[in-house]
PDB file of C-alpha atoms in Angstrom:
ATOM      1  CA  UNK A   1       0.000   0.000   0.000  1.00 65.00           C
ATOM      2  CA  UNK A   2       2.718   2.605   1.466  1.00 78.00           C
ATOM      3  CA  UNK A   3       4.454   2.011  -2.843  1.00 87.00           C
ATOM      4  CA  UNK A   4       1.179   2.924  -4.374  1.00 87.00           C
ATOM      5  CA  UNK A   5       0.656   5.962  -2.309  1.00 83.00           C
ATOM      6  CA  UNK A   6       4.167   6.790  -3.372  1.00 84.00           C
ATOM      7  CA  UNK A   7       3.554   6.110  -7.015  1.00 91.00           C
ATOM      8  CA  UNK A   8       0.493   8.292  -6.696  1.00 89.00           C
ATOM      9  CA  UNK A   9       2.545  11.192  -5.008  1.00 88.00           C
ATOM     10  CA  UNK A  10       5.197  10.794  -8.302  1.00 90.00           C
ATOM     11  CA  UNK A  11       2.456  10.670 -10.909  1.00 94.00           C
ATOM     12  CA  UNK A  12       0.770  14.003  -9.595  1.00 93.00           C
ATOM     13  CA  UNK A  13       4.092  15.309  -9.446  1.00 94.00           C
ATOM     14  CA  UNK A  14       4.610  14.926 -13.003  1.00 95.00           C
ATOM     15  CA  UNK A  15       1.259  15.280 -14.250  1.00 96.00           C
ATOM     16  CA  UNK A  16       2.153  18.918 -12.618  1.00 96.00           C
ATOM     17  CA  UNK A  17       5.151  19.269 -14.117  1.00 95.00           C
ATOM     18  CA  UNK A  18       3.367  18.757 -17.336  1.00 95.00           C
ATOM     19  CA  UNK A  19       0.480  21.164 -16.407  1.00 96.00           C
ATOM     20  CA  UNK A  20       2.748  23.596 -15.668  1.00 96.00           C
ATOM     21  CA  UNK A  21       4.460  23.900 -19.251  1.00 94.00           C
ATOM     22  CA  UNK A  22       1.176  24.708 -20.686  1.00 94.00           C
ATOM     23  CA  UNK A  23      -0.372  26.866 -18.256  1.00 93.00           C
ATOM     24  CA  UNK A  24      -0.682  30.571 -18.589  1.00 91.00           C
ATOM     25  CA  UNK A  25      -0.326  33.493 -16.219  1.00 90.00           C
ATOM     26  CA  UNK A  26      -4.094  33.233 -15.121  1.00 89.00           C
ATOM     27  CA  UNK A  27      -3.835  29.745 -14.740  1.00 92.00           C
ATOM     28  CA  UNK A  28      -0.867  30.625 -12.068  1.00 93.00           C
ATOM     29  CA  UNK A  29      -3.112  33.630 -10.159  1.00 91.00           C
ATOM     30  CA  UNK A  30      -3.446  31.747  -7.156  1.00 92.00           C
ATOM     31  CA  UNK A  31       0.760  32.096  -6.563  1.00 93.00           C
ATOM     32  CA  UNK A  32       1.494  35.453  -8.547  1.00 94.00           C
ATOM     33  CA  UNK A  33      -1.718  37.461  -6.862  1.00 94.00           C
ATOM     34  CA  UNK A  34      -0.889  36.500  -3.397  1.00 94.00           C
ATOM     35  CA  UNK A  35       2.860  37.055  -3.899  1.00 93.00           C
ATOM     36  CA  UNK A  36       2.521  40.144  -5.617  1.00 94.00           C
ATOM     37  CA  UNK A  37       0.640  41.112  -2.697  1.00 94.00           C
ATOM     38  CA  UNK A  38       3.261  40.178   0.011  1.00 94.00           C
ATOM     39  CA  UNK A  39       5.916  42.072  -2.175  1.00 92.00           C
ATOM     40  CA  UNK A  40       3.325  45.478  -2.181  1.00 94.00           C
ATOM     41  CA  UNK A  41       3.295  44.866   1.582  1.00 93.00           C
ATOM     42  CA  UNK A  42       7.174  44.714   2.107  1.00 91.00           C
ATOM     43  CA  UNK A  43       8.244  47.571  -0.721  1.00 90.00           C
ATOM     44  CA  UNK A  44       5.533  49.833  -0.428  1.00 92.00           C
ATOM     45  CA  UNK A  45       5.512  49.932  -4.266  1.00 92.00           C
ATOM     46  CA  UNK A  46       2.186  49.108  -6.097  1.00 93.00           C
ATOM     47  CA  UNK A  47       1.531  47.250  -8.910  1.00 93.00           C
ATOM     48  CA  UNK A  48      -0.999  46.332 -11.754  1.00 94.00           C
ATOM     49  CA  UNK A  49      -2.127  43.427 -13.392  1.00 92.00           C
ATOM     50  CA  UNK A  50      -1.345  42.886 -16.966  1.00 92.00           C
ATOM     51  CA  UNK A  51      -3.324  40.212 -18.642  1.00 90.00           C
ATOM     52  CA  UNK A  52      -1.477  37.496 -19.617  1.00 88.00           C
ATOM     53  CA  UNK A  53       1.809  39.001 -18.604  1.00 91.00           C
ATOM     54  CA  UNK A  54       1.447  39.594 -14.311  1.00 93.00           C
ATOM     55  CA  UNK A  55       1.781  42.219 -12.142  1.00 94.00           C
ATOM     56  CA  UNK A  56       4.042  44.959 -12.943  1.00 95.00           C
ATOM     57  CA  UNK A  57       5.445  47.458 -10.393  1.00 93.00           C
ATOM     58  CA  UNK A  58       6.499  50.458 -12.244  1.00 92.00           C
ATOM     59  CA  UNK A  59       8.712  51.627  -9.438  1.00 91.00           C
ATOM     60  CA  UNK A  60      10.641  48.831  -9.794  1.00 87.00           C
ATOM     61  CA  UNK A  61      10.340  48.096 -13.017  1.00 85.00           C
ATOM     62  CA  UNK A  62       9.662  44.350 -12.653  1.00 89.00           C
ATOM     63  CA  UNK A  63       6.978  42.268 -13.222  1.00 91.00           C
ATOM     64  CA  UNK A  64       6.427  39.506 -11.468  1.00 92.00           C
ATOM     65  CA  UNK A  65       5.419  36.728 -14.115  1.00 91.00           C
ATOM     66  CA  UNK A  66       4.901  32.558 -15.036  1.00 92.00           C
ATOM     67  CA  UNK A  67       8.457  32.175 -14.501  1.00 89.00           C
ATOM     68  CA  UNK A  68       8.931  34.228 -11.229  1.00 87.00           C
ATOM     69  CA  UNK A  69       5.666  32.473  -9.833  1.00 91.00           C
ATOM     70  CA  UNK A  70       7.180  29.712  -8.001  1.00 92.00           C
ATOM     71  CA  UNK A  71       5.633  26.990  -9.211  1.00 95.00           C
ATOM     72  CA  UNK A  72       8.610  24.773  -9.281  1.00 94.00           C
ATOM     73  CA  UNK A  73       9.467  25.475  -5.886  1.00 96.00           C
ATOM     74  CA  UNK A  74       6.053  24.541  -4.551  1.00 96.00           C
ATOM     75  CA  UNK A  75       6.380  21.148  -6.753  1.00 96.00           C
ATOM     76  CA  UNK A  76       9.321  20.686  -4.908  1.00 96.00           C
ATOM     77  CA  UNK A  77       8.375  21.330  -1.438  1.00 96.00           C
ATOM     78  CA  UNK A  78       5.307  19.225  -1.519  1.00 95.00           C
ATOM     79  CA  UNK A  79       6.684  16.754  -3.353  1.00 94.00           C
ATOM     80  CA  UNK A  80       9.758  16.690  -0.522  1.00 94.00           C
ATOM     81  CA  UNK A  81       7.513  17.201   2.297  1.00 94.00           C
ATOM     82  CA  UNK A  82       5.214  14.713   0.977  1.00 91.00           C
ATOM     83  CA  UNK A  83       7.464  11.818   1.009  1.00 90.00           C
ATOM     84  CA  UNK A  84       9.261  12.596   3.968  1.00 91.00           C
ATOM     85  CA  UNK A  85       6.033  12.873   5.944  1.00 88.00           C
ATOM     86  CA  UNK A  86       4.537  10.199   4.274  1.00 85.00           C
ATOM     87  CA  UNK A  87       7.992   7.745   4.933  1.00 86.00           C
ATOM     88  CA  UNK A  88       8.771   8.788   8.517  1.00 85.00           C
ATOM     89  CA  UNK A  89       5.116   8.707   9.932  1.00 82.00           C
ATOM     90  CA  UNK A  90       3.509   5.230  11.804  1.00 79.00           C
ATOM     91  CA  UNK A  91       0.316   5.395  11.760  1.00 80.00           C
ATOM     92  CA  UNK A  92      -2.139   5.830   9.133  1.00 79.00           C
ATOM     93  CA  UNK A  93      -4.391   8.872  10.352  1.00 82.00           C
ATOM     94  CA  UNK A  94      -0.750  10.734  10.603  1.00 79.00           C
ATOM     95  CA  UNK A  95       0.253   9.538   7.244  1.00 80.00           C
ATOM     96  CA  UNK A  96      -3.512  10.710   5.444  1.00 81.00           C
ATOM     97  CA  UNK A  97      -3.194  13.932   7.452  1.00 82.00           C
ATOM     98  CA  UNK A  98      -0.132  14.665   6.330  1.00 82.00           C
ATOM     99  CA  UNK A  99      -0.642  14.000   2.827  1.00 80.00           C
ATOM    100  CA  UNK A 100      -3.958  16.459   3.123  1.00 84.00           C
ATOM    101  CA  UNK A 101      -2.193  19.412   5.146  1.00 90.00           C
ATOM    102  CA  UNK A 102       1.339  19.257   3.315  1.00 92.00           C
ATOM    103  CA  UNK A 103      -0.386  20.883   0.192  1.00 92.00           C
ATOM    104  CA  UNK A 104      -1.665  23.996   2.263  1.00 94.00           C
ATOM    105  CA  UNK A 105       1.561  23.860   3.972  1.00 94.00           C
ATOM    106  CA  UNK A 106       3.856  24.157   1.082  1.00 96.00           C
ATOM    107  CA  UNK A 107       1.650  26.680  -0.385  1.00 96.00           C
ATOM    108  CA  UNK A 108       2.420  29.262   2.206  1.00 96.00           C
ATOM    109  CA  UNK A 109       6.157  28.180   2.047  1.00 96.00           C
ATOM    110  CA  UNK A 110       6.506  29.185  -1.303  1.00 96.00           C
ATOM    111  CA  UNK A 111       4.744  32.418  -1.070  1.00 95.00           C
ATOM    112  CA  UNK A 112       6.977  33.082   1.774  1.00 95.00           C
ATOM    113  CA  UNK A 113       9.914  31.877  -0.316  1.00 96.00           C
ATOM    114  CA  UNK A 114       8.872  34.014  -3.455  1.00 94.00           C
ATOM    115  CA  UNK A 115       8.037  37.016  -2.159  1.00 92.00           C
ATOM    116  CA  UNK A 116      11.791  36.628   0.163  1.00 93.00           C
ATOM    117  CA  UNK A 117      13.210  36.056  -3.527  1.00 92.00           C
ATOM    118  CA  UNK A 118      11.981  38.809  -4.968  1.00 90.00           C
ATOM    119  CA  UNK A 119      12.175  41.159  -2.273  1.00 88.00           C
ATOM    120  CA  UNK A 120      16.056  40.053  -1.414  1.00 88.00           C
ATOM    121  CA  UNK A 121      16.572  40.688  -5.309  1.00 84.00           C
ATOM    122  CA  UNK A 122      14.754  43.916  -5.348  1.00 83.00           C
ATOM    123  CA  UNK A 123      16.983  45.116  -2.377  1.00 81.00           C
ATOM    124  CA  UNK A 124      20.152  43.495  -2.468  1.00 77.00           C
ATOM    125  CA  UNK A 125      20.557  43.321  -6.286  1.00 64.00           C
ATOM    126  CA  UNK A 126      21.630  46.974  -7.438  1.00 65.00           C
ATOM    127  CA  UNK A 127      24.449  47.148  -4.412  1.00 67.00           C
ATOM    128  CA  UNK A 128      25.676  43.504  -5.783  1.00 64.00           C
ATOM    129  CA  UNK A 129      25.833  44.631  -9.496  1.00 63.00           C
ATOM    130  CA  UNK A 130      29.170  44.939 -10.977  1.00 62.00           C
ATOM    131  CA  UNK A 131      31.218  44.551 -13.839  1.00 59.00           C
ATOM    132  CA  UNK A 132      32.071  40.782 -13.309  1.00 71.00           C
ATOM    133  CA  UNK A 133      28.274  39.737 -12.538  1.00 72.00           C
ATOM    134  CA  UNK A 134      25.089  40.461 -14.592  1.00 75.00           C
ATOM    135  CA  UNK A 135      22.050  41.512 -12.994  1.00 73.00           C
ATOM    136  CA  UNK A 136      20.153  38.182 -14.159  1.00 77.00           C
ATOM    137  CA  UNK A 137      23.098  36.336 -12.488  1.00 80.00           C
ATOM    138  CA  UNK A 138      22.722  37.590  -9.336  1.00 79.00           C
ATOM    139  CA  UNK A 139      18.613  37.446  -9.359  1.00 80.00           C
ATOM    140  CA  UNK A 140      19.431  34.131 -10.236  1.00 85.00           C
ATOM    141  CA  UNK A 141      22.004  33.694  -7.575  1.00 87.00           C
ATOM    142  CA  UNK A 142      19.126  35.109  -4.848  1.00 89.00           C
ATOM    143  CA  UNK A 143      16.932  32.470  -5.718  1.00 90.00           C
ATOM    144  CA  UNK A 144      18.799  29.737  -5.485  1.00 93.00           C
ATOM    145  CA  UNK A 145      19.987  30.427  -2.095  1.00 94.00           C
ATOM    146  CA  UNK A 146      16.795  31.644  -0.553  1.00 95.00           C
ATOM    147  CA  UNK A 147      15.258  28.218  -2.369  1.00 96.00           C
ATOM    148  CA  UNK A 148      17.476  26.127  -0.870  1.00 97.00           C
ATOM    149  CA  UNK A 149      17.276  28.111   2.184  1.00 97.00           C
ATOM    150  CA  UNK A 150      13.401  27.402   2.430  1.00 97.00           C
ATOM    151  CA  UNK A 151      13.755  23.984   1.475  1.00 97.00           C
ATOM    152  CA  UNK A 152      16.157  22.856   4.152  1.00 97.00           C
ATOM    153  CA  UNK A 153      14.258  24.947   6.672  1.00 97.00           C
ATOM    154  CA  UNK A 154      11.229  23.329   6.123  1.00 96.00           C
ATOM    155  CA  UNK A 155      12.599  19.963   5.715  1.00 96.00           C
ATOM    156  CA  UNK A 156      14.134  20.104   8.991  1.00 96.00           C
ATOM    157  CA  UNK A 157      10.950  21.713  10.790  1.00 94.00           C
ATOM    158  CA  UNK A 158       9.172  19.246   9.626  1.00 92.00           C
ATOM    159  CA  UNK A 159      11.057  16.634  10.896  1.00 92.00           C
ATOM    160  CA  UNK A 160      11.384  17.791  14.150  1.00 93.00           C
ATOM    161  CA  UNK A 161       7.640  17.898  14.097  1.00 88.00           C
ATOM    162  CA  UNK A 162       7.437  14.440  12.886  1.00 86.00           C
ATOM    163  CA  UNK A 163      10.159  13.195  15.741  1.00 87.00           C
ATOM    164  CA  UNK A 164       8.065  15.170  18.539  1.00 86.00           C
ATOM    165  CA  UNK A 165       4.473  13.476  17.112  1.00 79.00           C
ATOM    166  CA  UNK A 166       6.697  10.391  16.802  1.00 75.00           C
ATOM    167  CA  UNK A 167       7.699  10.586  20.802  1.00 77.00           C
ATOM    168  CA  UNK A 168       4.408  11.279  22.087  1.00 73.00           C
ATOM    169  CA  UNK A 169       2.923   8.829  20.567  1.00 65.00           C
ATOM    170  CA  UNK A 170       5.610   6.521  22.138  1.00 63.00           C
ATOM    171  CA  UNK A 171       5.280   7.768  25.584  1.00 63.00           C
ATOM    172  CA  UNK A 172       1.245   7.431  25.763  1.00 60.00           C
ATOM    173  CA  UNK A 173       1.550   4.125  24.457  1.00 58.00           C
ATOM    174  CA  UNK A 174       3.847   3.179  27.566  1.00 52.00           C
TER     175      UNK A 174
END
């Protein structure tokens, strides 16, 4: 049972993945609204909504589009958090709870991560710009190491979480 719940987990994954090269900015609202929103919140700057394009903040000059939406990064965390939850839990009510709350759970970590992304870019990127790195190197740069940030700091929340359910559940039983 525990390999065809993992099979399942890969094949949304993928069916995702493939969702994801066809879908449009609308499609992707749901991540680009909320962390355009965040960004407004931290900057102060406001933005507008171009259809089919996302939200652009003039006083920036950015937009925040399909590929700045995050939707690889959420893949990726629920897909991570998924398994790991799914592996490292005992008993089935944790294991379908975990499967139904890591969703939600990886949602708000990637809005968190996104917005961090863009806002560390937005801040930090004109003082790093020089002649030996371009300004898409160091966005890119940004995002890889507040991803990976995120990642592993969710990861290991999570599994502290899991060890803590884990010795309760232990100790009660005793």
């Amino acid at each position: 049972m525990n390999i065809l719940i993992l099979i399942i987990i890969g094949a949304v994954f993928i069916g995702l993945k493939f969702w994801y090269a066809s879908a449009g900015t609308d499609s992707l609202a749901f991540l680009l609204d909320t962390t355009a929103a965040v960004v407004r919140l931290v900057t102060g700057c406001t933005s507008r909504f171009i259809e089919g394009q996302g939200h652009y903040f003039s006083q920036l000059d950015m937009i925040i589009s399909k590929p700045c939406s995050g939707f690889n990064f959420l893949l990726l965390c629920s897909l991570m958090l998924s398994i790991h939850t799914f592996i490292s839990m005992d008993r089935t009510i944790w294991k379908i709870a975990s499967i139904s709350l890591v969703p939600l759970l990886s949602l708000a970590i990637t809005i968190l991560a996104n917005a961090s992304r863009i806002c560390c870019s937005v801040l930090l990127g004109p003082l790093m710009e020089s002649q030996r790195f371009s300004a898409e190197t160091i966005h890119e740069s940004i995002g890889v190491f507040c991803y990976l940030a995120f990642l592993i700091s969710s990861f290991l929340i999570t599994d502290k979480l899991i060890s803590k359910i884990s010795n309760n559940e232990c100790s009660t039983e005793s």
